[in-house]
XYZ file of C-alpha atoms in Angstrom:
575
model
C -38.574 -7.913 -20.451
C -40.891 -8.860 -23.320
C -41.267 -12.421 -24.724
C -39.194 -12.792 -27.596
C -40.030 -12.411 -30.952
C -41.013 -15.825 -32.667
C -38.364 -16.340 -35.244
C -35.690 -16.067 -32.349
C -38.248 -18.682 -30.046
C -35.755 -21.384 -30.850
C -32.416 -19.654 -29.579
C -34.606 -18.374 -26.868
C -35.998 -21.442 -25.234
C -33.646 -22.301 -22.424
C -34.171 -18.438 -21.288
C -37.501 -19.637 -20.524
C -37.306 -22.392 -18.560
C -35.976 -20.463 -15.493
C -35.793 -16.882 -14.193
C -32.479 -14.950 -14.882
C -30.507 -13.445 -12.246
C -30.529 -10.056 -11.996
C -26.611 -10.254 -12.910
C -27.183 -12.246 -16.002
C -30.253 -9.520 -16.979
C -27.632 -6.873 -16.460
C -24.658 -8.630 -18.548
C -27.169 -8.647 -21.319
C -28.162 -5.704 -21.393
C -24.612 -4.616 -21.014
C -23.767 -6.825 -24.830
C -26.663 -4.257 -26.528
C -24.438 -2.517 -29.656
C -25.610 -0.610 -31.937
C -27.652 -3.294 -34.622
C -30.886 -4.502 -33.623
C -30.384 -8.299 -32.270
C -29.409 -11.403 -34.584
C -31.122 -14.396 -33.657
C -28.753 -17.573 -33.434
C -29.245 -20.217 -34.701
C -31.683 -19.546 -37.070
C -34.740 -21.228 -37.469
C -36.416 -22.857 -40.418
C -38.489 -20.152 -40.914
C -34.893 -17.894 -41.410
C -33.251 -19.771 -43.853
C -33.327 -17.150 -46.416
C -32.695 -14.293 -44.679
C -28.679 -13.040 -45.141
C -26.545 -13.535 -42.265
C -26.132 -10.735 -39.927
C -29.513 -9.147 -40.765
C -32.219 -9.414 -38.681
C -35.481 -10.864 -39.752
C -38.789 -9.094 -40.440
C -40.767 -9.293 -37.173
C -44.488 -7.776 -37.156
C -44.930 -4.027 -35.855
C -46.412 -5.122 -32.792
C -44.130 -7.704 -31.711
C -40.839 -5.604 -32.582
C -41.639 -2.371 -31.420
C -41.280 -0.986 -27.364
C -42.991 2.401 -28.815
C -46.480 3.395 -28.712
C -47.825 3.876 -32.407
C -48.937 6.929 -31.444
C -45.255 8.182 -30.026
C -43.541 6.248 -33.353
C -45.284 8.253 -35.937
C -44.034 11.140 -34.599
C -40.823 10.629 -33.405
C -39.274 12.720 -36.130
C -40.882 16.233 -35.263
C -40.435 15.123 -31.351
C -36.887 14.667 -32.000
C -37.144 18.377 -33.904
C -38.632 20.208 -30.664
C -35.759 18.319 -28.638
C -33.090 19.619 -30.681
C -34.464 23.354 -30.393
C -34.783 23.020 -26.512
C -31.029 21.915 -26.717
C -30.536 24.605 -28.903
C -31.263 27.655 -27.456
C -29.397 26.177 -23.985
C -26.199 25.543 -25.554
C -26.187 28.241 -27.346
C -26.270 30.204 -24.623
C -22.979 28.622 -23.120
C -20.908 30.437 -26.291
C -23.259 33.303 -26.952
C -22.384 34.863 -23.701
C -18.324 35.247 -23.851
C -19.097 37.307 -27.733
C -21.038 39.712 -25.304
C -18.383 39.923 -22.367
C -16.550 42.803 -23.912
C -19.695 45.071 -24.142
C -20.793 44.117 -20.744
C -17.397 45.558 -19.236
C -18.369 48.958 -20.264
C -19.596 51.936 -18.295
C -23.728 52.394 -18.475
C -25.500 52.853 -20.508
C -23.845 50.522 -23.074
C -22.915 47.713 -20.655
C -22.730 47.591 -16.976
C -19.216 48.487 -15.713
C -18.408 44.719 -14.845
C -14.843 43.926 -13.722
C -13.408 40.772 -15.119
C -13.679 38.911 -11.840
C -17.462 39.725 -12.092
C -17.290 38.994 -16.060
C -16.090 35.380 -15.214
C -18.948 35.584 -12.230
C -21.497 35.901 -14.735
C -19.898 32.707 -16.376
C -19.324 30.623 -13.494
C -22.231 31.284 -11.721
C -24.326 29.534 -14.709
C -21.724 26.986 -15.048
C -21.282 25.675 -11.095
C -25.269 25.489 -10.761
C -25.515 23.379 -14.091
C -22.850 20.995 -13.035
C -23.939 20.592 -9.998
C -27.396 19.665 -10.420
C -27.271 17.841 -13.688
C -26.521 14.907 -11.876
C -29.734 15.052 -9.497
C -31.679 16.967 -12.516
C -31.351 13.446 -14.459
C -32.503 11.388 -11.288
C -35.841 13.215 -10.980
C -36.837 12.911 -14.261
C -36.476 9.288 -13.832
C -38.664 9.617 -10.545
C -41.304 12.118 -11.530
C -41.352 12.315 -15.755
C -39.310 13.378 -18.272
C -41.673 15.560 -19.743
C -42.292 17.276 -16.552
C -38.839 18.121 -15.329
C -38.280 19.153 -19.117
C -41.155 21.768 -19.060
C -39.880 22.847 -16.082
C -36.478 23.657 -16.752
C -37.705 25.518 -19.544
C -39.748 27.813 -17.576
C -37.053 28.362 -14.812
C -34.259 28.785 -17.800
C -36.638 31.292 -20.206
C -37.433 33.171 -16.992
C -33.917 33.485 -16.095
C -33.046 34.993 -19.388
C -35.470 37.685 -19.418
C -33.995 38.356 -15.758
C -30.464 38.136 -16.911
C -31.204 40.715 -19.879
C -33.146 43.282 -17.518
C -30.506 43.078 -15.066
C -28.978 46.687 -14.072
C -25.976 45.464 -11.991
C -23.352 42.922 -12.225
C -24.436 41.294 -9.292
C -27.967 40.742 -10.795
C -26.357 39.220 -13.996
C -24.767 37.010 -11.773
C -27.665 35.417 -9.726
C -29.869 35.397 -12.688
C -27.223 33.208 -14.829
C -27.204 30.829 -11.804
C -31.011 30.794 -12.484
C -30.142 30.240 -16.072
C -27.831 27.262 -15.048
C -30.870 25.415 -12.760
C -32.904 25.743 -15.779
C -30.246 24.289 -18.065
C -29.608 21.213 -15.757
C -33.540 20.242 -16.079
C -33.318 20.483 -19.529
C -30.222 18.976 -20.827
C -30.134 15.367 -19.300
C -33.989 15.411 -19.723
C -34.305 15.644 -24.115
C -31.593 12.760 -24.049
C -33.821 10.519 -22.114
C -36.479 11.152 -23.843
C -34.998 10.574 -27.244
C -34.081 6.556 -25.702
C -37.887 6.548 -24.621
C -39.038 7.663 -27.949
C -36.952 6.078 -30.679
C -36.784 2.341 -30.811
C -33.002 0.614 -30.762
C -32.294 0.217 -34.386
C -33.077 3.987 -34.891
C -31.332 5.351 -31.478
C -27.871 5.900 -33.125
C -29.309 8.179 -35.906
C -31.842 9.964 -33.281
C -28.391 10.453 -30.981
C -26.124 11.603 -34.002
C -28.511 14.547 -34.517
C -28.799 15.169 -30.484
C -24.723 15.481 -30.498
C -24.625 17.638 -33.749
C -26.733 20.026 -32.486
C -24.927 20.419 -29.013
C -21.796 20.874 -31.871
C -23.714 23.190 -34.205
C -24.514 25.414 -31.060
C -20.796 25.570 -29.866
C -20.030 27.239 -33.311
C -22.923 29.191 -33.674
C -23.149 30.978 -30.476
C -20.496 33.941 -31.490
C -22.436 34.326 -35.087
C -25.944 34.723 -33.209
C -24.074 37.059 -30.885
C -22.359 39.020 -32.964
C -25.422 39.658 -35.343
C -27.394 41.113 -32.008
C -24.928 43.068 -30.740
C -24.479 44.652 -33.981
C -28.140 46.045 -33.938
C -29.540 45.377 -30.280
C -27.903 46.243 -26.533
C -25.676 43.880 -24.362
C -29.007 41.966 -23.175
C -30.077 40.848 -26.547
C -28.094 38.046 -25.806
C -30.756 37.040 -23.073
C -33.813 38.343 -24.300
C -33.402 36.569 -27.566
C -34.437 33.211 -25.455
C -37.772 34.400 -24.290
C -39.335 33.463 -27.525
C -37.863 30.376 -28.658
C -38.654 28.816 -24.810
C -42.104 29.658 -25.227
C -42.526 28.173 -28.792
C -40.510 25.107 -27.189
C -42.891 24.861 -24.429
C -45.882 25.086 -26.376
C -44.853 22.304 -28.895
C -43.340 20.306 -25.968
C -46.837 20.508 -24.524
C -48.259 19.250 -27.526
C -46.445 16.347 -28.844
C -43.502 14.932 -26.154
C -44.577 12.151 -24.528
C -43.886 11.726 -20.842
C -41.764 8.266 -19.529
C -40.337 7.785 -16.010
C -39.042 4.734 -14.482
C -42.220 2.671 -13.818
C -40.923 0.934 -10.055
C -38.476 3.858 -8.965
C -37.007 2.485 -5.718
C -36.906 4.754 -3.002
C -34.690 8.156 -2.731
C -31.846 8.642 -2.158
C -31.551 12.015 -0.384
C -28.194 11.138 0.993
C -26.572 9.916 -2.356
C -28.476 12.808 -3.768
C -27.179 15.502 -1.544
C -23.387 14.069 -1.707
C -23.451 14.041 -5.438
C -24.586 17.905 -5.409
C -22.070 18.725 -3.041
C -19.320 17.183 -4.701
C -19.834 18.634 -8.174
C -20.313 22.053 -6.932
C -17.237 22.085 -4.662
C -15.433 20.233 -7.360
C -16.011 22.883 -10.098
C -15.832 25.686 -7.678
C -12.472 24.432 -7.196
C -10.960 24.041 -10.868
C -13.019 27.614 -11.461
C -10.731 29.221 -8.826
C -7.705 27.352 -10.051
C -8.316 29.069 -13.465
C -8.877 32.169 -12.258
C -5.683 32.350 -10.095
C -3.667 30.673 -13.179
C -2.554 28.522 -10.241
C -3.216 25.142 -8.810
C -0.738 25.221 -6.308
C -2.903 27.676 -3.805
C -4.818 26.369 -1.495
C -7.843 27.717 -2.195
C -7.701 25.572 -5.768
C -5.734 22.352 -4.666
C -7.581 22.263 -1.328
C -11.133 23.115 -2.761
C -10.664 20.597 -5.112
C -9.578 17.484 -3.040
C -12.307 18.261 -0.519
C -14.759 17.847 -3.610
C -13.159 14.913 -4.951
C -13.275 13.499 -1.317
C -17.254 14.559 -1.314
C -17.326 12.205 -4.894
C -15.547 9.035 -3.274
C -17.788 9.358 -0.446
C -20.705 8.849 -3.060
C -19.369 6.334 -4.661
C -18.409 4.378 -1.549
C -21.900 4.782 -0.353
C -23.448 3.862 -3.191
C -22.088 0.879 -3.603
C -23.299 -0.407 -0.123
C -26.826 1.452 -0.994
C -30.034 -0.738 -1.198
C -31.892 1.934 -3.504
C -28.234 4.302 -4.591
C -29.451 6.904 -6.594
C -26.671 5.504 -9.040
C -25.292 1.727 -9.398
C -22.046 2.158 -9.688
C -21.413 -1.518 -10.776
C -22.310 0.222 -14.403
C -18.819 1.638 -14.194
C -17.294 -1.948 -14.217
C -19.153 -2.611 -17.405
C -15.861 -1.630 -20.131
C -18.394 -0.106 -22.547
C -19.594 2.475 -19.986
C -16.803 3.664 -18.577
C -14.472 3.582 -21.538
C -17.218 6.177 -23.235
C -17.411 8.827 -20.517
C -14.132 8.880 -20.073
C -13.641 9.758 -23.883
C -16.538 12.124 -23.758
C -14.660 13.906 -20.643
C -11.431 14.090 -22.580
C -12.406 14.981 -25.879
C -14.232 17.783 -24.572
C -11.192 18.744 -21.909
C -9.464 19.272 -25.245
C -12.052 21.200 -27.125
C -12.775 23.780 -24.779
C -9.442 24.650 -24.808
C -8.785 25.326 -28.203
C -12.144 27.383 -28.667
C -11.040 29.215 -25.519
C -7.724 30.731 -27.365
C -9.194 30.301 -30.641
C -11.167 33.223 -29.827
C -8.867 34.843 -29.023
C -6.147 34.555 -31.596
C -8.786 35.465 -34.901
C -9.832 38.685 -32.493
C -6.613 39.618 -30.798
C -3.934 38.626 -33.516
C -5.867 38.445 -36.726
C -7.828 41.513 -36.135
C -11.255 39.772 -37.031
C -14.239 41.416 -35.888
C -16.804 39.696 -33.353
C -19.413 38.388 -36.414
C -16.410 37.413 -38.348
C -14.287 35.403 -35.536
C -17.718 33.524 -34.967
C -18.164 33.093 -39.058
C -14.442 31.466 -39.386
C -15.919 28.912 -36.895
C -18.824 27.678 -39.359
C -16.192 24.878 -40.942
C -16.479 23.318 -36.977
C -20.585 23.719 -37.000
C -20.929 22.591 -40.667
C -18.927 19.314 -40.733
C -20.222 18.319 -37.120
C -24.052 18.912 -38.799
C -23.113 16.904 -41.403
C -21.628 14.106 -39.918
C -22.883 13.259 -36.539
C -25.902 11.832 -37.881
C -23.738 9.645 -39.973
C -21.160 7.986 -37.466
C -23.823 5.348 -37.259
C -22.752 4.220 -40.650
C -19.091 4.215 -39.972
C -19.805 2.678 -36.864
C -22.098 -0.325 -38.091
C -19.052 -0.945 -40.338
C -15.872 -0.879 -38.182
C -17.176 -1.295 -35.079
C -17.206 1.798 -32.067
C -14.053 1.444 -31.170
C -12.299 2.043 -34.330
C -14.577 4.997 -35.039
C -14.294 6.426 -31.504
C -10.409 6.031 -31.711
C -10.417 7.185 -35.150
C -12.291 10.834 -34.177
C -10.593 11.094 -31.320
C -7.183 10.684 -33.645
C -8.255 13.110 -36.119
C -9.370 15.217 -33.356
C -5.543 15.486 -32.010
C -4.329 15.846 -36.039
C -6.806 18.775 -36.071
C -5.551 20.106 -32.408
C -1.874 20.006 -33.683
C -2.342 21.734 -36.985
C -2.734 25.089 -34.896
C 1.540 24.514 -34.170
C 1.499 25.690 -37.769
C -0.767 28.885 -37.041
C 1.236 32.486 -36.928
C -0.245 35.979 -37.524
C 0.292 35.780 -41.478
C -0.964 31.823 -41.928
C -3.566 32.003 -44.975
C -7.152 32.053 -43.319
C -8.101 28.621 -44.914
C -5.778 26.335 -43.161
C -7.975 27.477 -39.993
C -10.948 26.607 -41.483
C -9.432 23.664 -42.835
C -8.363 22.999 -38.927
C -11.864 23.553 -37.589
C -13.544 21.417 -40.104
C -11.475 18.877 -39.305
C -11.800 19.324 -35.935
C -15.427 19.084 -36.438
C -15.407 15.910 -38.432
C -13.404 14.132 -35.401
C -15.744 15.209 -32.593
C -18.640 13.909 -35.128
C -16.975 10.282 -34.771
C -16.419 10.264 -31.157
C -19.554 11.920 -29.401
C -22.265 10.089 -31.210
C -20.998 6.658 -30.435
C -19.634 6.952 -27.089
C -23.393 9.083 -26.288
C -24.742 5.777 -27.666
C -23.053 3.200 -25.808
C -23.239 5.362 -22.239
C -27.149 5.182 -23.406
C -27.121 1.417 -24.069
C -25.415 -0.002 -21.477
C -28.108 1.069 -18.670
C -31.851 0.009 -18.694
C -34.219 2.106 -20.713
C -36.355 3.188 -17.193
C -32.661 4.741 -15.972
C -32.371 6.731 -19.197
C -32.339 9.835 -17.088
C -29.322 8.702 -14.865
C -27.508 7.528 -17.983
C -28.159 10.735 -19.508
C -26.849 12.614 -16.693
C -23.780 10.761 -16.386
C -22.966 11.529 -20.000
C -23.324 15.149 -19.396
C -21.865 15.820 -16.471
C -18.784 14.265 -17.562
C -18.840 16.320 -20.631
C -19.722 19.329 -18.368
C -16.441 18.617 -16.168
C -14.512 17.558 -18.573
C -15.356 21.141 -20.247
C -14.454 22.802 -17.109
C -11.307 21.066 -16.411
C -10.230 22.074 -20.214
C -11.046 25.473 -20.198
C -9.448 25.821 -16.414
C -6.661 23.844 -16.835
C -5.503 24.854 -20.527
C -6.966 28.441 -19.764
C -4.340 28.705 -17.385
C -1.154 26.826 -19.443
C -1.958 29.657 -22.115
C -2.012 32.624 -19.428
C 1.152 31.401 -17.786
C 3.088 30.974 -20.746
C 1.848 34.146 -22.501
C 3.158 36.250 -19.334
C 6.429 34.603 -19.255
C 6.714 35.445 -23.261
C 5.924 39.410 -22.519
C 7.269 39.974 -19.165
C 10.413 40.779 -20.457
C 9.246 43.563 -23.014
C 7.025 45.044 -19.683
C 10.041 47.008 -18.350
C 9.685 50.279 -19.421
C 6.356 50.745 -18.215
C 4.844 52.149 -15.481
C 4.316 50.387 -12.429
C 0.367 50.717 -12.349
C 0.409 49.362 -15.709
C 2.794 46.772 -16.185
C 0.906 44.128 -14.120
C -2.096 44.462 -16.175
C -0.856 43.959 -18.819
C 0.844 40.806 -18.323
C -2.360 39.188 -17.636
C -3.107 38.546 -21.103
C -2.887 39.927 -24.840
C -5.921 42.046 -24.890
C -4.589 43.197 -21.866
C -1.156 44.060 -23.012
C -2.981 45.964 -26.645
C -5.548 47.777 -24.161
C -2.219 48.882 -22.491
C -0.314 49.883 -25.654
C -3.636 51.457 -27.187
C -3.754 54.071 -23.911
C -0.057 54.611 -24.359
C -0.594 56.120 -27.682
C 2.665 56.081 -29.955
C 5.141 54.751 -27.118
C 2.969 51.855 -26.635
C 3.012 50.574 -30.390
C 6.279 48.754 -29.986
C 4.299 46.254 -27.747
C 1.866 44.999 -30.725
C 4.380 42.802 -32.070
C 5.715 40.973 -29.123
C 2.080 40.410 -27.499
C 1.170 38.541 -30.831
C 4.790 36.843 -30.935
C 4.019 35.783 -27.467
C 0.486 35.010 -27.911
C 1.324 32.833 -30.458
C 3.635 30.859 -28.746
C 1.481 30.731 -25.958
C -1.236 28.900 -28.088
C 1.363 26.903 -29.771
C 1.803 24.938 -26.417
C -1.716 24.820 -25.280
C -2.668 23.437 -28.596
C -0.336 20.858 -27.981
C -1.385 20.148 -24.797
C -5.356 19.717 -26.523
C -3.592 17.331 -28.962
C -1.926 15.506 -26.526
C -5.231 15.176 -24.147
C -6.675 14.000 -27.177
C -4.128 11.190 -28.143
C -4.409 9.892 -24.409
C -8.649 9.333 -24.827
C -7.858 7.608 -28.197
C -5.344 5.057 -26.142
C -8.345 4.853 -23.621
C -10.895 3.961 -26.111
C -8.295 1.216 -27.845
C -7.590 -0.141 -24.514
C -10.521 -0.507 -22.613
C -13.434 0.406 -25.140
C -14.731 -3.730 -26.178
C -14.613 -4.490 -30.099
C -17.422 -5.186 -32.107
C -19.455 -7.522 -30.386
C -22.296 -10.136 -31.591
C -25.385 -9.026 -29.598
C -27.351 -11.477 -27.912
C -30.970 -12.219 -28.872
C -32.466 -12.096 -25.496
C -30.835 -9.148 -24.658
C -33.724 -7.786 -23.660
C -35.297 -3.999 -23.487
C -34.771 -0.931 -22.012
């Protein structure tokens, strides 16, 4: 920790005369909030400085940052953003392109839609996985390092991916994808709390989040602009360029940081935390699939992963060098944030999932123009994220995170008023202000998951926060996914009768299914169009409300256990 600055020498003193524990170094950096620290009392030399404000210290005794690294911060922060770019928007780009991808050669590859969801999962059960042990070894080896890496390994995946000439390529080569991604993500987050100092994290984190919000939004536009001129693997290609302009200005300007006295491995902890994610997703992935948690495969998969987790934990408590201190978990601030993180984005995914496929399916938009109706979501998340700060500095985290996550549940409900004549602009109005809450709730909660762990663990903190998110993600799109399948088929079943055999189980598996069905049946098959959308619609009327509802429990969460504002101590000490 460095000596304190001299205007807080007075309040400091008794700090000095003995060595803290490393419990009472670890309570205070658990009180770090969002303002830089107010010395108390003040001394003489403070008298006219306002209360609550912190005052003037020199450059060289305030800052953590090199000179060097703090002029540039800005364009570092830039090149961040555009790694995280291109990754996430590969997680949306990909389902615009699923449709094209299904058909015969030359114009797609013939893929079924258990190989379809392949090509998805595959990507998305490496990048869980790892993200976790991804975030470790940056902390071990370099930031900078495990970020250039998982650039190469992700760019080289998506040349593979977009040169692939079977499913079963496209497959492998996402999981390559998905390695790539899990270097990458935890990695620009760390470097962000090694690059900006604390006063200036908040902002630096507000654009991080909007950009991961921007890219959830803008993934169908940039798809459905290349499919409209390129082929399929467009999608994939499209990557090659902007990972080798990332590389080259990483190369230039990103500084590296690691933890300076990394203890020793932990391959067990390690390998139990990669096992347990992997099994874990596998698990909720098959659930969704099967639109049923009661087989074994799901329920069984999943409680062996889960078992695989609390065997981590349990370890790493009784650790002497645990790969992750768990004890952060008992720290309010911490835990209360992931777990709103991991429910606001079990909600989200969810509602983008049938979002997609009510302004396609029902509405009749085209692929461009389903992704343009979801610029209201990009715009206001853009626009606000780097301003929760503000709000937060003002009322305090948890009225801001409780607040989003409220509006966020408002905005979730509104779709109850959705049907297949509802003017266009209450969606957008919808999105937006589902963008707006999400802009109050991810910032902060990033911030205090950030805060509440040394700066030398930045990595580990960073890969906590995503893999939640990542889970959380997986859990909403399996878990809602399959509330809107099951409810859809029980709406059409009964208007399935008169078909033939072959055809009336497909297409009760979902409303593209059922108008793919009525499209080959000509005439006779028109007088399905109108109950699919009547039971499409109802379908998303009760998986919106389960979003909203999902929603409304992470804003009780975040009242209950997320700490009010809190007076930072001025020995609280760096990171």
């Amino acid at each position: 920790m460095r000596p304190p600055p001299a205007g807080q020498a007075g309040s400091c003193a008794a700090s000095h005369r003995s060595r803290p524990t490393a419990s009472a170094r670890q309570s205070q950096n658990h009180r770090q909030h969002w303002r830089p620290p107010v010395a108390s009392p003040p001394t003489p030399s403070e008298s006219s400085t306002p209360t609550g404000s912190t005052p003037p210290e020199p450059p060289a005794q305030r800052r953590r940052v090199s000179e060097a690294v703090h002029r540039r911060r800005w364009a570092i922060l830039a090149v961040l953003a555009f790694s995280l770019l291109v990754v996430m928007l590969d997680n949306s780009i990909l389902n615009v392109a699923m449709k094209t991808i299904a058909q015969p050669a030359p114009t797609g590859l013939g893929s079924t839609q258990s190989q379809l969801e392949w090509a998805v999962n595959s990507y998305t059960l490496v990048f869980a996985g790892l993200l976790f042990t991804a975030g470790l070894l940056g902390d071990r080896l370099g930031r900078k390092k495990v970020l250039l890496f998982g650039m190469l390994v992700f760019g080289a995946g998506s040349a593979l991916s977009a040169l692939s000439d079977s499913s079963g390529q496209l497959i492998t080569f996402r999981a390559v994808m998905g390695l790539g991604g899990a270097f990458i993500l935890p990695a620009t987050l760390a470097i962000i709390m090694n690059v900006f100092e604390r006063e200036e994290q908040p902002k630096a984190i507000g654009i991080w989040t909007g950009v991961v919000g921007f890219a959830i939004a803008a993934g169908p536009i940039a798809g459905g602009v290349l499919l409209e001129h390129f082929w399929w693997g467009s999608v994939f290609l499209v990557n090659v360029p902007i990972v080798v302009a990332a590389i080259t200005a990483m190369a230039a300007i990103v500084p590296d940081s690691k933890d300076p006295r990394p203890s020793r491995l932990d391959a067990v902890g390690v390998l139990l935390s990669i096992v347990g994610l992997a099994v874990l997703v596998y698990g909720i992935i098959k659930g969704g699939q099967l639109g049923d948690f009661t087989r074994p495969e799901a329920w069984a998969t999943i409680l062996v992963g889960l078992a695989v987790l609390a065997g981590f934990v349990v370890y790493e408590a009784h650790s002497d060098h645990p790969a992750l201190d768990v004890t952060y978990f008992r720290n309010r601030r911490f835990s209360a944030s992931v777990a709103a993180i991991g429910l606001v984005f079990f909600a989200l995914m969810g509602v983008t999932f049938f979002s997609v496929f009510y302004n396609q399916s029902v509405r009749g938009y085209s692929v461009l123009q389903s992704g343009l109706l979801v610029l209201p979501l990009a715009l206001s998340q853009m626009f606000f994220a780097p301003r929760a700060r503000l709000a937060v500095n003002r009322f305090g985290a948890r009225a801001v995170c409780a607040g989003g996550l409220a509006l966020t549940a408002v905005a979730f409900t509104g779709f109850l008023l959705l049907d297949q004549d509802t003017p266009i602009w209450v969606l957008e109005v919808l999105f937006f202000l589902m963008g707006t809450g999400m802009a109050h709730v991810m910032p902060p909660a990033t911030v205090m998951i950030m805060s509440s762990l040394p700066r030398e663990k930045a990595g580990s903190g960073s890969a906590v926060n995503n893999t939640f998110r990542q889970v959380g993600g997986a859990i909403g799109v399996a878990v809602l996914g399959s509330l809107l399948s099951t409810t859809y088929r029980n709406g059409i079943d009964g208007h399935l009768g008169a078909l033939p055999a072959a055809d009336r189980h497909a297409a009760g598996e979902s409303v593209q299914a059922t108008l793919a069905v009525a499209e080959k049946l000509g005439p006779a098959g028109s007088a399905l169009v109108r109950p699919a959308h009547d039971a499409f619609i109802h379908a998303m009327h009760i998986t919106a409300a389960g979003s909203a509802a999902v929603a409304l429990v992470g804003a009780v969460v975040v009242l209950v256990f997320l700490p009010g504002r809190e007076v930072t101590a001025a020995a609280g000490g760096d990171k």
